[in-house]
Amino acid sequence: MAYCQRMGATFVSDTDVTSLAATADGVRVGWSLSSGSPDPDRHVETARFDGVVICAGIASRKLAAMLGDRVNVYPVKGYSITVELNDEANQQAAPWVSLLDDKAKIVTSRLGVNRFRVAGTAEFNGANRDIRADRVQPLVDWTRKQFPGIDTSRVIPWSGLRPMMPDMMPRVGAGRKPGVFYNTGHGHLGWTLSAATAQIVADQVSLGMAA
Ligand SMILES: Cc1cc2nc3c(=O)[nH]c(=O)nc-3n(C[C@H](O)[C@H](O)[C@H](O)COP(=O)(O)OP(=O)(O)OC[C@H]3O[C@@H](n4cnc5c(N)ncnc54)[C@H](O)[C@@H]3O)c2cc1C
């Protein structure tokens, strides 16, 4: 953050981009305080930018449409449980190496000494973020079966929406209008791919804005 400030960049957080319009000299962006704030309309602001990179998860589709692009991102809901490993017996029972059970479509990560995360599921349910017990239970059952030494009586369930493209490939690169770029639609591999696609899009932005 301090480096970006030295380079003249400004961060604006807790805001929703509400409008995007390509103009002759860039892109006009409108934003307001995020919808959680008491009166977002009071704080609507707009500014012109030389370029924008759309990386808004499942909302990328809506924002792309404002710029005349079709980005066919659809939410694919996944679930995880984080198992608290509260004593040494539990900590010994949990694996340190990350696992992928290809048949069950379940992955695991050890998050330090005290936590073990188990994730999976692909649910098509629009932008619904409800955490369904019948989706969480298979993750608990799998953990019990594979690691009977782990106490699963206390788990923290979570759900998230993967921004998925139909061909499972991210949309990375320029849009139709000058100054418009995309880095979105990474689906179930956003963390894995993010550094590489950020580099690719940064190179394209440098080239595109220099042209
Ligand atoms: C259960 C589960 C397990 C996963 N496991 C893995 C894994 O092991 N490895 C891996 O690589 N990936 C994994 N993923 C996938 C990964 O989490 C996603 O691919 C990644 O989070 C996508 O990042 P993103 O920044 O593109 O989108 P998001 O994380 O959805 O972020 C989009 C951001 O845009 C913001 N936004 C949206 N609309 C607006 C607007 N109008 N104005 C301003 N901001 C806006 C949102 O608030 C949000 O902050 C998993 C996903 C799930 C659900």
Short mmCIF file of C-alpha atoms and ligand atoms in Angstrom, two decimals:
data_model
loop_
_atom_site.label_atom_id
_atom_site.label_comp_id
_atom_site.label_asym_id
_atom_site.label_seq_id
_atom_site.Cartn_x
_atom_site.Cartn_y
_atom_site.Cartn_z
CA MET A 1 0.00 0.00 0.00
CA ALA A 2 2.76 2.46 0.94
CA TYR A 3 4.59 1.62 -2.29
CA CYS A 4 1.46 2.30 -4.33
CA GLN A 5 0.98 5.63 -2.60
CA ARG A 6 4.57 6.58 -3.42
CA MET A 7 3.79 5.71 -7.05
CA GLY A 8 0.78 8.04 -6.98
CA ALA A 9 -1.94 5.38 -6.73
CA THR A 10 -5.03 5.87 -4.58
CA PHE A 11 -7.01 2.99 -3.08
CA VAL A 12 -10.76 3.36 -2.68
CA SER A 13 -12.25 0.52 -0.66
CA ASP A 14 -15.72 -0.40 0.70
CA THR A 15 -17.30 0.88 -2.49
CA ASP A 16 -19.48 -0.57 -5.23
CA VAL A 17 -18.82 0.27 -8.85
CA THR A 18 -22.29 1.18 -10.11
CA SER A 19 -21.64 2.41 -13.66
CA LEU A 20 -19.04 2.02 -16.38
CA ALA A 21 -19.05 3.82 -19.72
CA ALA A 22 -16.42 3.75 -22.43
CA THR A 23 -15.70 7.25 -23.73
CA ALA A 24 -13.44 8.68 -26.42
CA ASP A 25 -10.64 9.17 -23.91
CA GLY A 26 -10.97 6.23 -21.53
CA VAL A 27 -13.60 4.83 -19.19
CA ARG A 28 -15.92 6.79 -16.90
CA VAL A 29 -16.49 4.92 -13.65
CA GLY A 30 -19.20 5.64 -11.10
CA TRP A 31 -19.08 4.27 -7.58
CA SER A 32 -20.77 4.65 -4.22
CA LEU A 33 -20.22 3.40 -0.70
CA SER A 34 -20.93 -0.31 -0.61
CA SER A 35 -24.48 -1.51 -0.18
CA GLY A 36 -23.87 -2.26 3.50
CA SER A 37 -23.57 1.44 4.27
CA PRO A 38 -26.65 3.30 5.58
CA ASP A 39 -27.07 5.68 2.64
CA PRO A 40 -24.90 4.76 -0.32
CA ASP A 41 -26.59 7.17 -2.72
CA ARG A 42 -25.28 10.19 -0.84
CA HIS A 43 -21.74 9.32 -1.85
CA VAL A 44 -21.94 8.64 -5.57
CA GLU A 45 -18.78 9.73 -7.33
CA THR A 46 -17.55 9.46 -10.90
CA ALA A 47 -14.17 9.86 -12.51
CA ARG A 48 -12.48 9.22 -15.83
CA PHE A 49 -9.74 6.61 -16.04
CA ASP A 50 -7.38 5.80 -18.89
CA GLY A 51 -8.23 2.14 -18.39
CA VAL A 52 -9.95 -0.38 -16.15
CA VAL A 53 -9.37 -4.03 -15.29
CA ILE A 54 -12.59 -5.86 -14.43
CA CYS A 55 -11.93 -8.50 -11.77
CA ALA A 56 -15.23 -8.56 -9.87
CA GLY A 57 -15.91 -12.28 -9.47
CA ILE A 58 -19.48 -13.20 -10.37
CA ALA A 59 -20.34 -9.50 -10.86
CA SER A 60 -17.87 -9.31 -13.77
CA ARG A 61 -20.66 -10.36 -16.12
CA LYS A 62 -22.83 -7.36 -15.21
CA LEU A 63 -19.93 -4.90 -15.35
CA ALA A 64 -18.72 -6.30 -18.69
CA ALA A 65 -22.20 -5.84 -20.15
CA MET A 66 -22.00 -2.12 -19.31
CA LEU A 67 -18.93 -1.98 -21.55
CA GLY A 68 -20.43 -3.97 -24.40
CA ASP A 69 -18.62 -7.23 -23.62
CA ARG A 70 -20.09 -10.64 -22.92
CA VAL A 71 -18.26 -12.36 -20.08
CA ASN A 72 -20.24 -15.47 -19.36
CA VAL A 73 -19.23 -15.92 -15.73
CA TYR A 74 -21.63 -18.00 -13.65
CA PRO A 75 -21.48 -18.67 -9.89
CA VAL A 76 -20.61 -22.21 -8.86
CA LYS A 77 -21.08 -22.43 -5.13
CA GLY A 78 -18.57 -24.36 -3.05
CA TYR A 79 -18.42 -25.19 0.64
CA SER A 80 -15.68 -25.70 3.15
CA ILE A 81 -15.35 -26.69 6.76
CA THR A 82 -12.52 -25.58 8.98
CA VAL A 83 -11.86 -28.14 11.68
CA GLU A 84 -10.35 -26.78 14.86
CA LEU A 85 -7.53 -29.02 16.07
CA ASN A 86 -7.70 -28.13 19.73
CA ASP A 87 -5.23 -30.58 21.23
CA GLU A 88 -2.14 -32.52 20.34
CA ALA A 89 -4.02 -35.74 19.52
CA ASN A 90 -6.12 -33.90 16.91
CA GLN A 91 -3.09 -32.07 15.56
CA GLN A 92 -1.24 -35.39 15.14
CA ALA A 93 -4.24 -36.95 13.37
CA ALA A 94 -4.49 -34.28 10.64
CA PRO A 95 -2.28 -34.35 7.55
CA TRP A 96 0.18 -31.56 6.79
CA VAL A 97 0.33 -32.21 3.08
CA SER A 98 -2.52 -30.88 0.92
CA LEU A 99 -4.75 -33.62 -0.47
CA LEU A 100 -7.04 -34.01 -3.46
CA ASP A 101 -9.57 -36.86 -3.41
CA ASP A 102 -10.32 -36.98 -7.10
CA LYS A 103 -13.32 -39.30 -6.80
CA ALA A 104 -15.01 -37.39 -3.99
CA LYS A 105 -13.92 -34.00 -5.50
CA ILE A 106 -12.70 -32.88 -2.09
CA VAL A 107 -9.49 -30.97 -1.32
CA THR A 108 -7.78 -30.31 1.99
CA SER A 109 -5.29 -27.82 3.40
CA ARG A 110 -3.63 -27.68 6.77
CA LEU A 111 -3.79 -24.09 7.99
CA GLY A 112 -1.04 -24.01 10.57
CA VAL A 113 -0.97 -26.17 13.67
CA ASN A 114 -4.55 -25.62 14.83
CA ARG A 115 -6.73 -25.73 11.75
CA PHE A 116 -7.55 -28.21 8.98
CA ARG A 117 -9.68 -27.10 6.03
CA VAL A 118 -11.74 -29.45 3.86
CA ALA A 119 -13.47 -28.07 0.75
CA GLY A 120 -15.55 -29.25 -2.16
CA THR A 121 -19.02 -29.26 -3.77
CA ALA A 122 -20.25 -27.60 -6.96
CA GLU A 123 -23.76 -26.23 -6.53
CA PHE A 124 -25.64 -24.28 -9.22
CA ASN A 125 -27.94 -21.95 -7.32
CA GLY A 126 -27.41 -18.49 -8.76
CA ALA A 127 -25.89 -15.95 -6.40
CA ASN A 128 -27.37 -17.66 -3.33
CA ARG A 129 -24.86 -17.77 -0.47
CA ASP A 130 -26.85 -19.80 2.07
CA ILE A 131 -24.82 -22.41 3.92
CA ARG A 132 -26.83 -25.62 3.57
CA ALA A 133 -26.40 -28.31 6.21
CA ASP A 134 -26.90 -31.08 3.65
CA ARG A 135 -23.90 -29.74 1.67
CA VAL A 136 -21.70 -29.37 4.74
CA GLN A 137 -22.41 -32.84 6.13
CA PRO A 138 -20.59 -34.77 3.35
CA LEU A 139 -17.43 -32.81 4.11
CA VAL A 140 -17.72 -33.72 7.80
CA ASP A 141 -18.44 -37.37 6.93
CA TRP A 142 -15.46 -37.52 4.57
CA THR A 143 -13.16 -36.11 7.25
CA ARG A 144 -14.40 -38.63 9.82
CA LYS A 145 -13.92 -41.51 7.41
CA GLN A 146 -10.46 -40.55 6.19
CA PHE A 147 -9.13 -39.23 9.50
CA PRO A 148 -10.97 -41.00 12.33
CA GLY A 149 -8.58 -39.50 14.87
CA ILE A 150 -9.87 -35.97 14.23
CA ASP A 151 -12.69 -34.65 16.40
CA THR A 152 -15.21 -33.02 14.04
CA SER A 153 -17.65 -31.91 16.71
CA ARG A 154 -16.55 -28.28 16.20
CA VAL A 155 -16.25 -27.17 12.60
CA ILE A 156 -16.74 -23.78 10.98
CA PRO A 157 -18.75 -24.06 7.76
CA TRP A 158 -18.42 -21.59 4.89
CA SER A 159 -19.70 -21.14 1.36
CA GLY A 160 -18.29 -19.13 -1.55
CA LEU A 161 -19.18 -18.48 -5.17
CA ARG A 162 -16.59 -19.51 -7.73
CA PRO A 163 -16.68 -17.20 -10.78
CA MET A 164 -16.72 -19.91 -13.46
CA MET A 165 -16.63 -19.67 -17.25
CA PRO A 166 -18.32 -22.44 -19.29
CA ASP A 167 -14.95 -23.71 -20.59
CA MET A 168 -13.34 -23.30 -17.14
CA MET A 169 -10.72 -20.96 -18.61
CA PRO A 170 -10.32 -17.45 -17.10
CA ARG A 171 -11.03 -14.40 -19.19
CA VAL A 172 -7.73 -12.52 -19.28
CA GLY A 173 -6.96 -9.63 -21.61
CA ALA A 174 -8.50 -6.77 -23.54
CA GLY A 175 -12.19 -6.14 -24.08
CA ARG A 176 -13.77 -4.59 -27.15
CA LYS A 177 -13.37 -0.97 -26.15
CA PRO A 178 -9.97 0.71 -25.73
CA GLY A 179 -8.76 0.78 -22.14
CA VAL A 180 -10.96 -2.13 -21.02
CA PHE A 181 -9.31 -5.30 -19.68
CA TYR A 182 -10.47 -8.43 -17.86
CA ASN A 183 -8.86 -10.68 -15.28
CA THR A 184 -11.74 -12.81 -14.08
CA GLY A 185 -13.56 -16.15 -14.32
CA HIS A 186 -10.87 -18.26 -12.64
CA GLY A 187 -13.48 -20.66 -11.29
CA HIS A 188 -12.12 -23.21 -8.82
CA LEU A 189 -8.49 -22.15 -9.37
CA GLY A 190 -8.43 -18.43 -8.61
CA TRP A 191 -5.78 -18.59 -5.94
CA THR A 192 -3.60 -20.91 -7.98
CA LEU A 193 -3.78 -18.87 -11.18
CA SER A 194 -3.96 -15.34 -9.79
CA ALA A 195 -0.27 -14.41 -9.86
CA ALA A 196 0.21 -15.68 -13.40
CA THR A 197 -2.90 -14.07 -14.86
CA ALA A 198 -2.17 -10.79 -13.05
CA GLN A 199 1.22 -10.73 -14.75
CA ILE A 200 -0.34 -11.51 -18.15
CA VAL A 201 -2.95 -8.80 -17.85
CA ALA A 202 -0.42 -6.28 -16.51
CA ASP A 203 1.75 -6.88 -19.58
CA GLN A 204 -1.28 -6.42 -21.86
CA VAL A 205 -2.30 -3.23 -20.08
CA SER A 206 1.23 -1.82 -20.48
CA LEU A 207 1.22 -2.64 -24.18
CA GLY A 208 -2.39 -1.54 -24.73
CA MET A 209 -2.05 1.76 -22.94
CA ALA A 210 1.25 2.52 -24.68
CA ALA A 211 -0.25 1.90 -28.15
C1 LIG B 1 -15.03 -23.80 -1.43
C2 LIG B 1 -14.02 -23.19 -2.34
C3 LIG B 1 -12.74 -23.69 -2.38
C4 LIG B 1 -11.79 -23.16 -3.23
N1 LIG B 1 -10.53 -23.68 -3.23
C5 LIG B 1 -9.59 -23.18 -4.05
C6 LIG B 1 -8.28 -23.72 -4.05
O1 LIG B 1 -7.96 -24.65 -3.32
N2 LIG B 1 -7.39 -23.19 -4.90
C7 LIG B 1 -7.71 -22.16 -5.75
O2 LIG B 1 -6.87 -21.75 -6.53
N3 LIG B 1 -8.94 -21.61 -5.76
C8 LIG B 1 -9.89 -22.11 -4.94
N4 LIG B 1 -11.15 -21.58 -4.95
C9 LIG B 1 -11.51 -20.58 -5.96
C10 LIG B 1 -11.11 -19.17 -5.57
O3 LIG B 1 -11.57 -18.89 -4.27
C11 LIG B 1 -11.72 -18.20 -6.58
O4 LIG B 1 -11.34 -18.55 -7.90
C12 LIG B 1 -11.23 -16.78 -6.30
O5 LIG B 1 -11.63 -16.37 -5.01
C13 LIG B 1 -11.77 -15.81 -7.34
O6 LIG B 1 -11.20 -14.57 -7.04
P1 LIG B 1 -11.72 -13.24 -7.72
O7 LIG B 1 -10.92 -12.13 -7.10
O8 LIG B 1 -11.72 -13.39 -9.21
O9 LIG B 1 -13.26 -13.14 -7.30
P2 LIG B 1 -13.85 -12.88 -5.86
O10 LIG B 1 -13.02 -13.53 -4.81
O11 LIG B 1 -15.30 -13.23 -5.96
O12 LIG B 1 -13.68 -11.31 -5.65
C14 LIG B 1 -14.44 -10.42 -6.43
C15 LIG B 1 -14.40 -9.08 -5.71
O13 LIG B 1 -15.06 -8.10 -6.51
C16 LIG B 1 -15.84 -7.31 -5.66
N5 LIG B 1 -16.93 -6.71 -6.44
C17 LIG B 1 -17.96 -7.33 -7.06
N6 LIG B 1 -18.78 -6.43 -7.64
C18 LIG B 1 -18.24 -5.21 -7.40
C19 LIG B 1 -18.64 -3.87 -7.73
N7 LIG B 1 -19.73 -3.60 -8.46
N8 LIG B 1 -17.85 -2.86 -7.27
C20 LIG B 1 -16.74 -3.10 -6.53
N9 LIG B 1 -16.32 -4.34 -6.21
C21 LIG B 1 -17.07 -5.38 -6.62
C22 LIG B 1 -16.37 -8.26 -4.60
O14 LIG B 1 -16.79 -7.55 -3.47
C23 LIG B 1 -15.13 -9.10 -4.35
O15 LIG B 1 -14.31 -8.51 -3.40
C24 LIG B 1 -12.13 -22.09 -4.09
C25 LIG B 1 -13.42 -21.56 -4.05
C26 LIG B 1 -14.36 -22.10 -3.19
C27 LIG B 1 -15.75 -21.52 -3.16
#
